[in-house]
CSV table of C-alpha atoms in Angstrom, one decimal:
chain,number,residue,atom,x,y,z
A,1,MET,CA,32.4,-8.1,-21.0
A,2,THR,CA,29.6,-9.4,-18.2
A,3,PRO,CA,27.1,-7.0,-16.7
A,4,LEU,CA,29.1,-7.2,-13.2
A,5,LYS,CA,32.3,-6.3,-14.6
A,6,PHE,CA,30.5,-3.5,-16.5
A,7,ALA,CA,28.9,-2.0,-13.2
A,8,VAL,CA,32.3,-2.2,-11.5
A,9,THR,CA,33.8,0.1,-14.5
A,10,LEU,CA,31.1,2.5,-13.9
A,11,GLY,CA,32.2,3.0,-9.9
A,12,ALA,CA,30.0,0.9,-8.0
A,13,LEU,CA,31.5,1.6,-4.1
A,14,SER,CA,31.0,-2.5,-3.9
A,15,VAL,CA,30.0,-5.2,-6.0
A,16,ALA,CA,29.5,-8.7,-4.5
A,17,SER,CA,28.9,-11.5,-6.7
A,18,GLN,CA,26.4,-14.0,-5.8
A,19,ALA,CA,25.0,-16.5,-7.4
A,20,MET,CA,21.2,-15.0,-8.0
A,21,ALA,CA,21.8,-11.0,-7.1
A,22,TRP,CA,23.6,-8.6,-7.6
A,23,ASP,CA,25.0,-6.2,-4.6
A,24,TYR,CA,26.4,-3.0,-3.9
A,25,VAL,CA,26.9,-0.8,-0.6
A,26,LEU,CA,26.3,2.7,-1.1
A,27,LEU,CA,27.1,3.9,2.0
A,28,ASP,CA,29.4,2.9,4.8
A,29,SER,CA,30.3,4.5,8.1
A,30,ASP,CA,34.2,4.7,6.8
A,31,LYS,CA,33.5,5.6,3.2
A,32,ALA,CA,32.9,9.2,1.8
A,33,ALA,CA,29.3,9.3,0.4
A,34,GLN,CA,29.9,9.5,-3.7
A,35,ASN,CA,27.1,9.9,-6.3
A,36,TRP,CA,26.6,6.6,-7.9
A,37,GLN,CA,23.7,4.9,-10.7
A,38,ILE,CA,23.1,1.9,-11.9
A,39,THR,CA,20.0,1.1,-14.4
A,40,SER,CA,18.8,-2.0,-15.7
A,41,GLN,CA,20.1,-1.7,-19.1
A,42,GLN,CA,23.6,-1.5,-17.7
A,43,LEU,CA,22.9,-4.7,-15.8
A,44,GLY,CA,22.3,-6.2,-19.3
A,45,VAL,CA,18.3,-6.7,-17.9
A,46,ASN,CA,16.2,-6.8,-21.0
A,47,THR,CA,12.4,-5.8,-19.0
A,48,ASP,CA,9.7,-3.6,-20.4
A,49,LYS,CA,9.8,-2.0,-17.1
A,50,PRO,CA,13.1,-0.3,-16.9
A,51,PHE,CA,14.8,0.3,-13.7
A,52,SER,CA,17.5,2.7,-11.8
A,53,VAL,CA,18.6,3.5,-8.6
A,54,THR,CA,20.8,6.5,-8.3
A,55,LEU,CA,22.8,8.1,-4.4
A,56,ARG,CA,23.3,11.4,-4.6
A,57,THR,CA,24.5,14.3,-2.0
A,58,LEU,CA,22.1,17.6,-1.6
A,59,HIS,CA,23.8,21.0,-1.1
A,60,GLY,CA,23.1,24.2,0.6
A,61,GLY,CA,20.9,25.2,3.5
A,62,ARG,CA,19.6,22.8,6.0
A,63,GLN,CA,20.1,20.0,3.9
A,64,GLU,CA,24.0,20.4,3.4
A,65,GLY,CA,25.4,16.6,2.8
A,66,VAL,CA,21.9,14.5,3.1
A,67,SER,CA,21.9,11.5,1.1
A,68,ILE,CA,19.4,10.8,-1.4
A,69,VAL,CA,18.6,7.1,-2.8
A,70,ASP,CA,16.4,7.3,-5.5
A,71,ILE,CA,14.7,4.0,-6.8
A,72,ASP,CA,12.6,3.7,-10.2
A,73,ASN,CA,11.0,1.0,-10.7
A,74,GLY,CA,9.8,1.9,-14.2
A,75,THR,CA,6.4,2.8,-12.8
A,76,MET,CA,7.1,4.1,-9.4
A,77,LYS,CA,10.2,6.5,-8.5
A,78,LEU,CA,10.5,6.2,-4.4
A,79,THR,CA,13.1,8.6,-3.1
A,80,VAL,CA,14.9,7.3,0.4
A,81,VAL,CA,17.1,9.5,3.2
A,82,PRO,CA,19.7,7.1,4.5
A,83,THR,CA,20.8,10.5,6.8
A,84,ARG,CA,17.1,10.8,7.9
A,85,GLY,CA,16.3,7.2,9.2
A,86,MET,CA,16.0,5.5,6.1
A,87,ASN,CA,12.3,7.6,5.6
A,88,VAL,CA,10.3,7.2,2.7
A,89,LEU,CA,10.3,11.1,1.8
A,90,GLN,CA,7.7,10.3,-1.6
A,91,ALA,CA,6.8,7.8,-3.8
A,92,SER,CA,4.7,8.7,-7.3
A,93,VAL,CA,3.3,7.1,-10.1
A,94,GLY,CA,3.0,9.1,-13.2
A,95,ASN,CA,1.7,12.9,-11.8
A,96,VAL,CA,-0.2,11.3,-8.7
A,97,ARG,CA,2.7,11.8,-5.7
A,98,MET,CA,2.3,9.9,-2.2
A,99,GLY,CA,3.2,12.2,0.5
A,100,TRP,CA,2.3,16.1,1.4
A,101,GLU,CA,4.1,19.3,1.0
A,102,SER,CA,4.9,20.1,4.5
A,103,PRO,CA,6.1,23.4,5.4
A,104,VAL,CA,9.0,22.2,5.6
A,105,LYS,CA,10.7,22.3,2.2
A,106,GLU,CA,14.3,21.0,2.7
A,107,VAL,CA,15.5,18.0,3.4
A,108,VAL,CA,17.1,18.7,7.2
A,109,ASN,CA,20.3,17.5,8.3
A,110,PRO,CA,19.6,15.7,11.5
A,111,SER,CA,22.5,17.8,13.0
A,112,PHE,CA,20.8,21.1,12.6
A,113,ILE,CA,17.8,19.9,14.5
A,114,GLU,CA,17.4,20.1,18.1
A,115,LEU,CA,14.9,17.6,19.1
A,116,ASN,CA,14.7,19.3,22.9
A,117,GLY,CA,13.8,22.6,21.5
A,118,ARG,CA,10.6,23.9,21.1
A,119,GLY,CA,9.5,21.8,24.7
A,120,GLY,CA,10.6,18.6,23.2
A,121,LEU,CA,9.0,19.6,19.6
A,122,GLY,CA,12.2,20.0,17.6
A,123,TRP,CA,11.5,17.1,15.6
A,124,LEU,CA,9.1,18.9,13.8
A,125,GLU,CA,11.9,21.1,11.9
A,126,GLY,CA,12.3,18.0,9.8
A,127,PHE,CA,9.2,17.0,9.6
A,128,ASN,CA,8.3,16.0,5.4
A,129,GLU,CA,8.7,12.7,5.0
A,130,LEU,CA,5.5,10.5,3.4
A,131,VAL,CA,6.7,7.7,5.8
A,132,ALA,CA,8.7,8.7,8.8
A,133,ARG,CA,9.7,6.2,11.5
A,134,CYS,CA,9.1,6.8,15.3
A,135,GLY,CA,10.5,5.2,18.0
A,136,TYR,CA,12.2,2.9,19.1
A,137,GLU,CA,13.2,4.0,22.6
A,138,TRP,CA,9.7,6.0,22.6
A,139,VAL,CA,6.8,7.4,20.6
A,140,GLY,CA,4.7,9.6,21.1
A,141,HIS,CA,3.7,13.4,22.6
A,142,PRO,CA,7.2,15.3,24.3
A,143,GLY,CA,6.6,15.1,28.1
A,144,MET,CA,8.5,14.2,31.5
A,145,ASP,CA,8.6,10.6,32.2
A,146,ASN,CA,10.6,8.9,35.3
A,147,GLY,CA,12.3,12.2,35.6
A,148,GLU,CA,13.5,12.5,31.7
A,149,LEU,CA,12.0,14.9,28.9
A,150,LEU,CA,10.8,12.4,26.1
A,151,THR,CA,10.8,14.9,22.8
A,152,LEU,CA,8.1,14.2,20.0
A,153,HIS,CA,8.2,10.3,18.9
A,154,GLY,CA,12.1,9.6,19.7
A,155,ARG,CA,14.9,9.7,17.5
A,156,ALA,CA,14.9,7.1,15.0
A,157,ALA,CA,13.9,9.7,11.9
A,158,ASN,CA,17.0,11.9,12.4
A,159,ILE,CA,19.1,8.9,13.0
A,160,PRO,CA,21.7,8.7,9.7
A,161,ALA,CA,22.1,5.0,8.6
A,162,SER,CA,25.6,3.7,9.1
A,163,ARG,CA,25.6,1.2,6.3
A,164,VAL,CA,23.2,1.4,3.3
A,165,THR,CA,23.0,-1.7,0.9
A,166,LEU,CA,22.0,-2.2,-2.3
A,167,HIS,CA,20.6,-6.0,-3.3
A,168,ILE,CA,19.0,-6.6,-6.9
A,169,ASP,CA,17.5,-10.2,-7.9
A,170,GLU,CA,19.3,-11.3,-11.3
A,171,LYS,CA,15.9,-13.2,-12.2
A,172,PRO,CA,12.4,-12.2,-13.0
A,173,PRO,CA,10.1,-9.9,-11.2
A,174,TYR,CA,14.4,-8.2,-10.3
A,175,ALA,CA,13.2,-7.2,-6.7
A,176,ILE,CA,15.0,-4.2,-5.8
A,177,THR,CA,15.8,-4.2,-2.3
A,178,LEU,CA,17.2,-1.4,-0.2
A,179,ARG,CA,19.0,-1.8,3.2
A,180,GLY,CA,20.1,-0.1,6.0
A,181,GLU,CA,21.2,0.0,9.7
A,182,LEU,CA,20.2,2.4,12.4
A,183,LYS,CA,21.8,2.1,15.8
A,184,GLU,CA,20.3,3.9,18.5
A,185,GLN,CA,22.5,3.6,21.4
A,186,ALA,CA,23.7,5.6,24.9
A,187,PHE,CA,26.1,4.6,27.9
A,188,LYS,CA,23.8,2.8,30.4
A,189,LYS,CA,20.3,3.7,28.4
A,190,VAL,CA,20.1,1.6,25.0
A,191,ASP,CA,21.8,-0.1,22.7
A,192,PHE,CA,19.6,-0.8,19.7
A,193,SER,CA,19.9,-1.8,16.1
A,194,VAL,CA,17.5,-1.7,13.2
A,195,ALA,CA,17.7,-3.4,10.1
A,196,THR,CA,16.0,-1.4,7.6
A,197,GLN,CA,14.6,-3.1,4.2
A,198,LEU,CA,12.4,-1.4,1.1
A,199,VAL,CA,11.5,-3.9,-1.5
A,200,THR,CA,9.7,-3.0,-4.7
A,201,GLU,CA,9.6,-4.6,-8.1
A,202,PRO,CA,10.0,-3.0,-11.5
A,203,GLY,CA,6.4,-2.1,-12.7
A,204,SER,CA,5.0,-2.4,-9.5
A,205,VAL,CA,2.4,0.4,-7.5
A,206,ALA,CA,3.8,-0.7,-3.8
A,207,PHE,CA,6.8,-1.1,-2.1
A,208,ALA,CA,7.1,-2.5,1.6
A,209,LEU,CA,8.9,-2.2,4.7
A,210,THR,CA,10.3,-4.7,7.3
A,211,ASP,CA,12.3,-3.5,10.2
A,212,THR,CA,14.2,-5.9,12.7
A,213,LEU,CA,14.8,-4.0,16.4
A,214,THR,CA,17.2,-6.1,18.1
A,215,ASN,CA,18.3,-5.4,21.9
A,216,ASN,CA,22.0,-5.7,21.7
A,217,GLY,CA,21.8,-4.7,25.3
A,218,ASP,CA,22.8,-7.4,28.5
A,219,TYR,CA,19.0,-6.5,30.1
A,220,PRO,CA,15.2,-6.1,29.2
A,221,LYS,CA,14.3,-2.6,27.5
A,222,GLU,CA,11.1,-0.8,27.0
A,223,TYR,CA,10.9,0.2,23.4
A,224,GLN,CA,8.0,1.5,21.2
A,225,ALA,CA,7.5,1.8,17.4
A,226,LEU,CA,5.1,3.7,15.2
A,227,TYR,CA,5.1,4.2,11.2
A,228,HIS,CA,4.2,7.9,10.7
A,229,SER,CA,2.4,7.5,7.0
A,230,ASN,CA,1.2,10.9,5.6
A,231,PHE,CA,-0.8,11.7,2.2
A,232,SER,CA,-2.3,14.5,0.9
A,233,THR,CA,-4.1,15.3,-2.4
A,234,PRO,CA,-5.6,13.7,-4.4
A,235,PHE,CA,-6.2,11.7,-2.3
A,236,LEU,CA,-7.3,13.8,0.8
A,237,GLU,CA,-9.9,16.1,0.0
A,238,GLN,CA,-14.0,17.3,1.3
A,239,GLY,CA,-15.5,14.0,1.2
A,240,ALA,CA,-12.4,11.8,1.3
A,241,ARG,CA,-13.0,8.9,3.4
A,242,PHE,CA,-10.9,6.2,5.9
A,243,ALA,CA,-11.9,2.5,6.4
A,244,ALA,CA,-10.4,-0.3,8.1
A,245,PRO,CA,-11.4,-3.1,9.9
A,246,VAL,CA,-11.7,-1.6,13.7
A,247,LYS,CA,-12.5,-3.1,17.0
A,248,GLN,CA,-12.9,-0.3,19.0
A,249,VAL,CA,-11.8,3.8,18.1
A,250,SER,CA,-11.6,7.0,20.8
A,251,PRO,CA,-10.5,10.1,20.4
A,252,PHE,CA,-7.3,11.2,21.6
A,253,ASN,CA,-8.4,14.2,23.5
A,254,ASP,CA,-11.6,16.3,24.0
A,255,LYS,CA,-10.7,18.2,20.7
A,256,ALA,CA,-11.0,15.1,19.0
A,257,LYS,CA,-14.2,13.9,20.9
A,258,GLY,CA,-16.3,16.7,19.2
A,259,ASP,CA,-15.2,15.3,15.9
A,260,LEU,CA,-16.3,12.0,16.9
A,261,PRO,CA,-19.6,11.2,14.6
A,262,ASP,CA,-17.1,12.1,11.5
A,263,TRP,CA,-14.0,10.2,12.1
A,264,GLN,CA,-14.0,8.1,8.9
A,265,THR,CA,-14.4,11.1,6.6
A,266,TYR,CA,-12.6,14.4,5.9
A,267,ARG,CA,-13.0,18.3,5.5
A,268,ALA,CA,-11.6,20.3,2.8
A,269,PRO,CA,-8.9,22.4,3.9
A,270,THR,CA,-10.1,24.4,6.9
A,271,GLN,CA,-8.5,27.7,8.4
A,272,ASP,CA,-7.7,27.0,12.2
A,273,TYR,CA,-8.7,23.7,12.4
A,274,ASP,CA,-5.3,22.1,13.8
A,275,GLU,CA,-6.0,18.6,13.6
A,276,THR,CA,-7.7,16.0,15.5
A,277,VAL,CA,-6.0,12.3,16.4
A,278,TYR,CA,-8.4,9.2,16.8
A,279,ASN,CA,-7.0,6.0,18.9
A,280,LEU,CA,-7.8,2.4,16.5
A,281,VAL,CA,-7.7,-0.9,17.4
A,282,PRO,CA,-7.9,-3.2,14.5
A,283,TYR,CA,-9.6,-6.6,13.7
A,284,ALA,CA,-7.2,-8.9,11.5
A,285,ASP,CA,-7.5,-11.8,9.8
A,286,PRO,CA,-6.2,-15.3,11.7
A,287,GLN,CA,-2.6,-14.7,10.3
A,288,GLY,CA,-2.9,-10.7,12.1
A,289,ASP,CA,-2.1,-9.1,9.0
A,290,THR,CA,-4.9,-5.8,8.5
A,291,LEU,CA,-5.5,-2.9,6.0
A,292,ALA,CA,-6.0,0.4,6.1
A,293,VAL,CA,-7.0,2.6,3.0
A,294,LEU,CA,-7.4,6.0,2.2
A,295,HIS,CA,-9.4,7.1,-0.8
A,296,ASN,CA,-10.8,10.2,-2.1
A,297,LYS,CA,-14.2,11.1,-2.8
A,298,ALA,CA,-15.3,9.4,-5.9
A,299,GLY,CA,-13.9,6.4,-4.7
A,300,THR,CA,-11.4,6.1,-7.4
A,301,LEU,CA,-8.1,6.4,-6.2
A,302,GLY,CA,-6.7,5.3,-3.0
A,303,VAL,CA,-3.9,4.0,-0.9
A,304,SER,CA,-3.3,1.3,1.5
A,305,VAL,CA,-1.4,0.7,4.2
A,306,GLY,CA,-0.9,-3.3,5.4
A,307,PHE,CA,0.5,-4.3,8.3
A,308,ASN,CA,0.4,-6.8,11.2
A,309,THR,CA,-1.0,-6.5,14.8
A,310,ARG,CA,1.2,-9.4,16.0
A,311,THR,CA,3.8,-6.4,16.4
A,312,LEU,CA,2.0,-3.5,15.7
A,313,PRO,CA,-1.3,-3.9,17.3
A,314,VAL,CA,-2.9,0.0,17.4
A,315,PHE,CA,-3.1,2.3,15.1
A,316,SER,CA,-3.5,6.2,15.3
A,317,LEU,CA,-5.3,8.1,12.4
A,318,TRP,CA,-3.9,11.7,12.4
A,319,LYS,CA,-6.2,14.3,10.7
A,320,ASN,CA,-4.5,17.3,10.0
A,321,THR,CA,-6.8,19.4,8.1
A,322,ASP,CA,-6.0,22.7,8.1
A,323,THR,CA,-4.7,25.5,5.4
A,324,GLN,CA,-2.6,23.8,2.6
A,325,GLY,CA,-0.1,26.2,3.3
A,326,GLN,CA,-0.2,24.9,7.1
A,327,GLY,CA,0.2,21.6,6.3
A,328,TYR,CA,-2.9,19.5,4.8
A,329,VAL,CA,-2.4,16.2,5.4
A,330,THR,CA,-3.7,13.0,7.4
A,331,GLY,CA,-1.6,10.2,8.9
A,332,LEU,CA,-2.1,6.2,8.9
A,333,GLU,CA,-0.1,5.1,11.9
A,334,PRO,CA,0.6,1.4,12.7
A,335,GLY,CA,2.1,1.2,16.1
A,336,THR,CA,3.0,-0.6,19.1
A,337,SER,CA,1.5,2.1,20.7
A,338,PHE,CA,-0.7,5.6,20.2
A,339,SER,CA,0.7,8.7,20.4
A,340,TYR,CA,0.1,9.6,24.0
A,341,ASN,CA,3.9,10.1,26.1
A,342,ARG,CA,4.8,6.8,27.2
A,343,ARG,CA,4.3,7.4,31.0
A,344,TYR,CA,0.7,7.5,30.1
A,345,GLN,CA,0.7,4.0,27.6
A,346,ARG,CA,2.0,1.7,30.6
A,347,PRO,CA,-1.7,1.4,32.0
A,348,LEU,CA,-3.1,0.6,28.5
A,349,ASN,CA,-0.5,-2.3,28.1
A,350,LEU,CA,1.3,-0.1,25.0
A,351,VAL,CA,5.0,0.1,26.0
A,352,PRO,CA,6.5,-3.5,25.3
A,353,THR,CA,9.6,-4.8,26.8
A,354,ILE,CA,12.3,-6.7,24.9
A,355,GLY,CA,14.8,-8.9,26.1
A,356,PRO,CA,18.6,-9.2,25.9
A,357,LYS,CA,20.3,-10.3,22.2
A,358,GLU,CA,16.1,-10.0,21.1
A,359,HIS,CA,14.4,-9.2,18.2
A,360,ARG,CA,11.1,-8.0,17.1
A,361,GLN,CA,9.9,-7.2,13.5
A,362,PHE,CA,7.5,-4.9,11.9
A,363,HIS,CA,6.4,-4.9,8.3
A,364,ILE,CA,4.5,-2.4,6.5
A,365,SER,CA,3.2,-2.5,3.1
A,366,TYR,CA,2.4,0.7,1.0
A,367,SER,CA,0.0,0.6,-2.6
A,368,LEU,CA,-1.2,3.2,-4.4
A,369,LEU,CA,-5.1,2.0,-5.4
A,370,ALA,CA,-4.8,3.5,-9.1
A,371,ASP,CA,-8.4,3.3,-10.5
A,372,LYS,CA,-11.9,2.2,-9.0
A,373,LEU,CA,-11.4,-1.4,-9.4
A,374,ALA,CA,-8.4,-1.3,-7.0
A,375,VAL,CA,-10.2,0.9,-4.5
A,376,ASP,CA,-13.1,-1.4,-4.4
A,377,LYS,CA,-10.6,-4.6,-4.1
A,378,ALA,CA,-9.1,-2.9,-1.0
A,379,LEU,CA,-12.2,-2.0,0.5
A,380,GLN,CA,-13.3,-5.6,0.2
A,381,ARG,CA,-10.9,-6.6,1.8
A,382,VAL,CA,-11.1,-4.4,5.1
A,383,VAL,CA,-15.3,-5.7,4.9
A,384,ASP,CA,-13.4,-8.9,4.8
A,385,ILE,CA,-11.6,-8.6,8.2
A,386,GLN,CA,-14.1,-6.8,9.5
A,387,GLY,CA,-16.2,-10.1,9.5
A,388,GLY,CA,-19.4,-8.8,10.3
A,389,ARG,CA,-18.2,-7.6,13.5
A,390,GLU,CA,-18.8,-4.7,15.7
A,391,THR,CA,-16.8,-1.5,16.2
A,392,GLU,CA,-17.2,-0.3,19.5
A,393,VAL,CA,-17.2,3.4,19.4
A,394,ARG,CA,-15.5,5.0,22.8
A,395,PRO,CA,-17.0,8.6,23.6
A,396,THR,CA,-14.3,9.4,25.6
A,397,PRO,CA,-10.6,9.6,25.5
A,398,LEU,CA,-8.2,6.5,26.7
A,399,VAL,CA,-6.1,8.8,28.8
A,400,ASP,CA,-6.9,11.9,30.9
A,401,LEU,CA,-4.8,14.5,29.6
A,402,ASN,CA,-5.5,17.1,32.5
A,403,GLN,CA,-4.0,14.4,34.9
A,404,GLY,CA,-0.4,14.6,35.3
């Protein structure tokens, strides 16, 4: 019995044979979700890093009906939530977790979230992911824009994927690719689709996202995107540091202005600290690639976030070093835009337009830096991109939020 036929007998929802890959349809809008698994052993893959992909459904409370895809590449374990915008819930290598402990413990089904609630902050009722997609019609703080209430960070994180497929290469290194399709549509308003893709390889301590935004409509439309990438302990601690090649840094508001001298370092969990945010304009290499790094105080453990400034030209650094129970976390957030309401960002030229039938692609890579050597290598990459160029520290916010 061939590996492909064996996979079919194990209940694959749909399998198509290609010359160089195994392909499966895990979820589709015209099929009920079913628990399912495929492993490297079932595929006949002989590897020292056995891998598996599992589809399961959550039950109980506000997570009723949520679909989860678990990817175990033999070294890193990833959890993706198709019901919540193909967001990455968490990633872990051994006992080291990339992610954070939100007060929101359930993986909340979007059907139980009212985005307009709490004055436009309803998004927070489901926020607990390692990577949450923000956009794509808008991002930023809630508020009015052209007579319309824009809720916090858009709809993408609460759009269930209409189709999810799995692609596994038949030859080494047996790359595992999970794809999903999101549709952001409203009559006379927007007709966007987003083809999401997550790729990892067996034995790797990294994964990459590639999202392709398409304007299916007949008119140009504004769009925004931001990748809310969230980390806590063991990377975040008293004396932890952030590093990136930075052209300009500015405080988001007056509160952040007070902590501007320490924008690259972190506090221990601090009662009543709440949050500070900094707006960064990064430098990049000649291809537009750049890198942001978070590491512990000793420089022996960290994470890196890579992205391309040609499509994600700015970066928000969110420092929420409040108590552990409140959510001790920092956000490393590449984007087309900062986190101001959209109406404030047009004068900053941070509300781009996508033409009819046009595409925009966003690529973000995430890596665990498991030891001092890996941290030092990433920091050297930051230094190389900076190339001795100066960082402008702008003392005042880019936007006067006291002006309506």
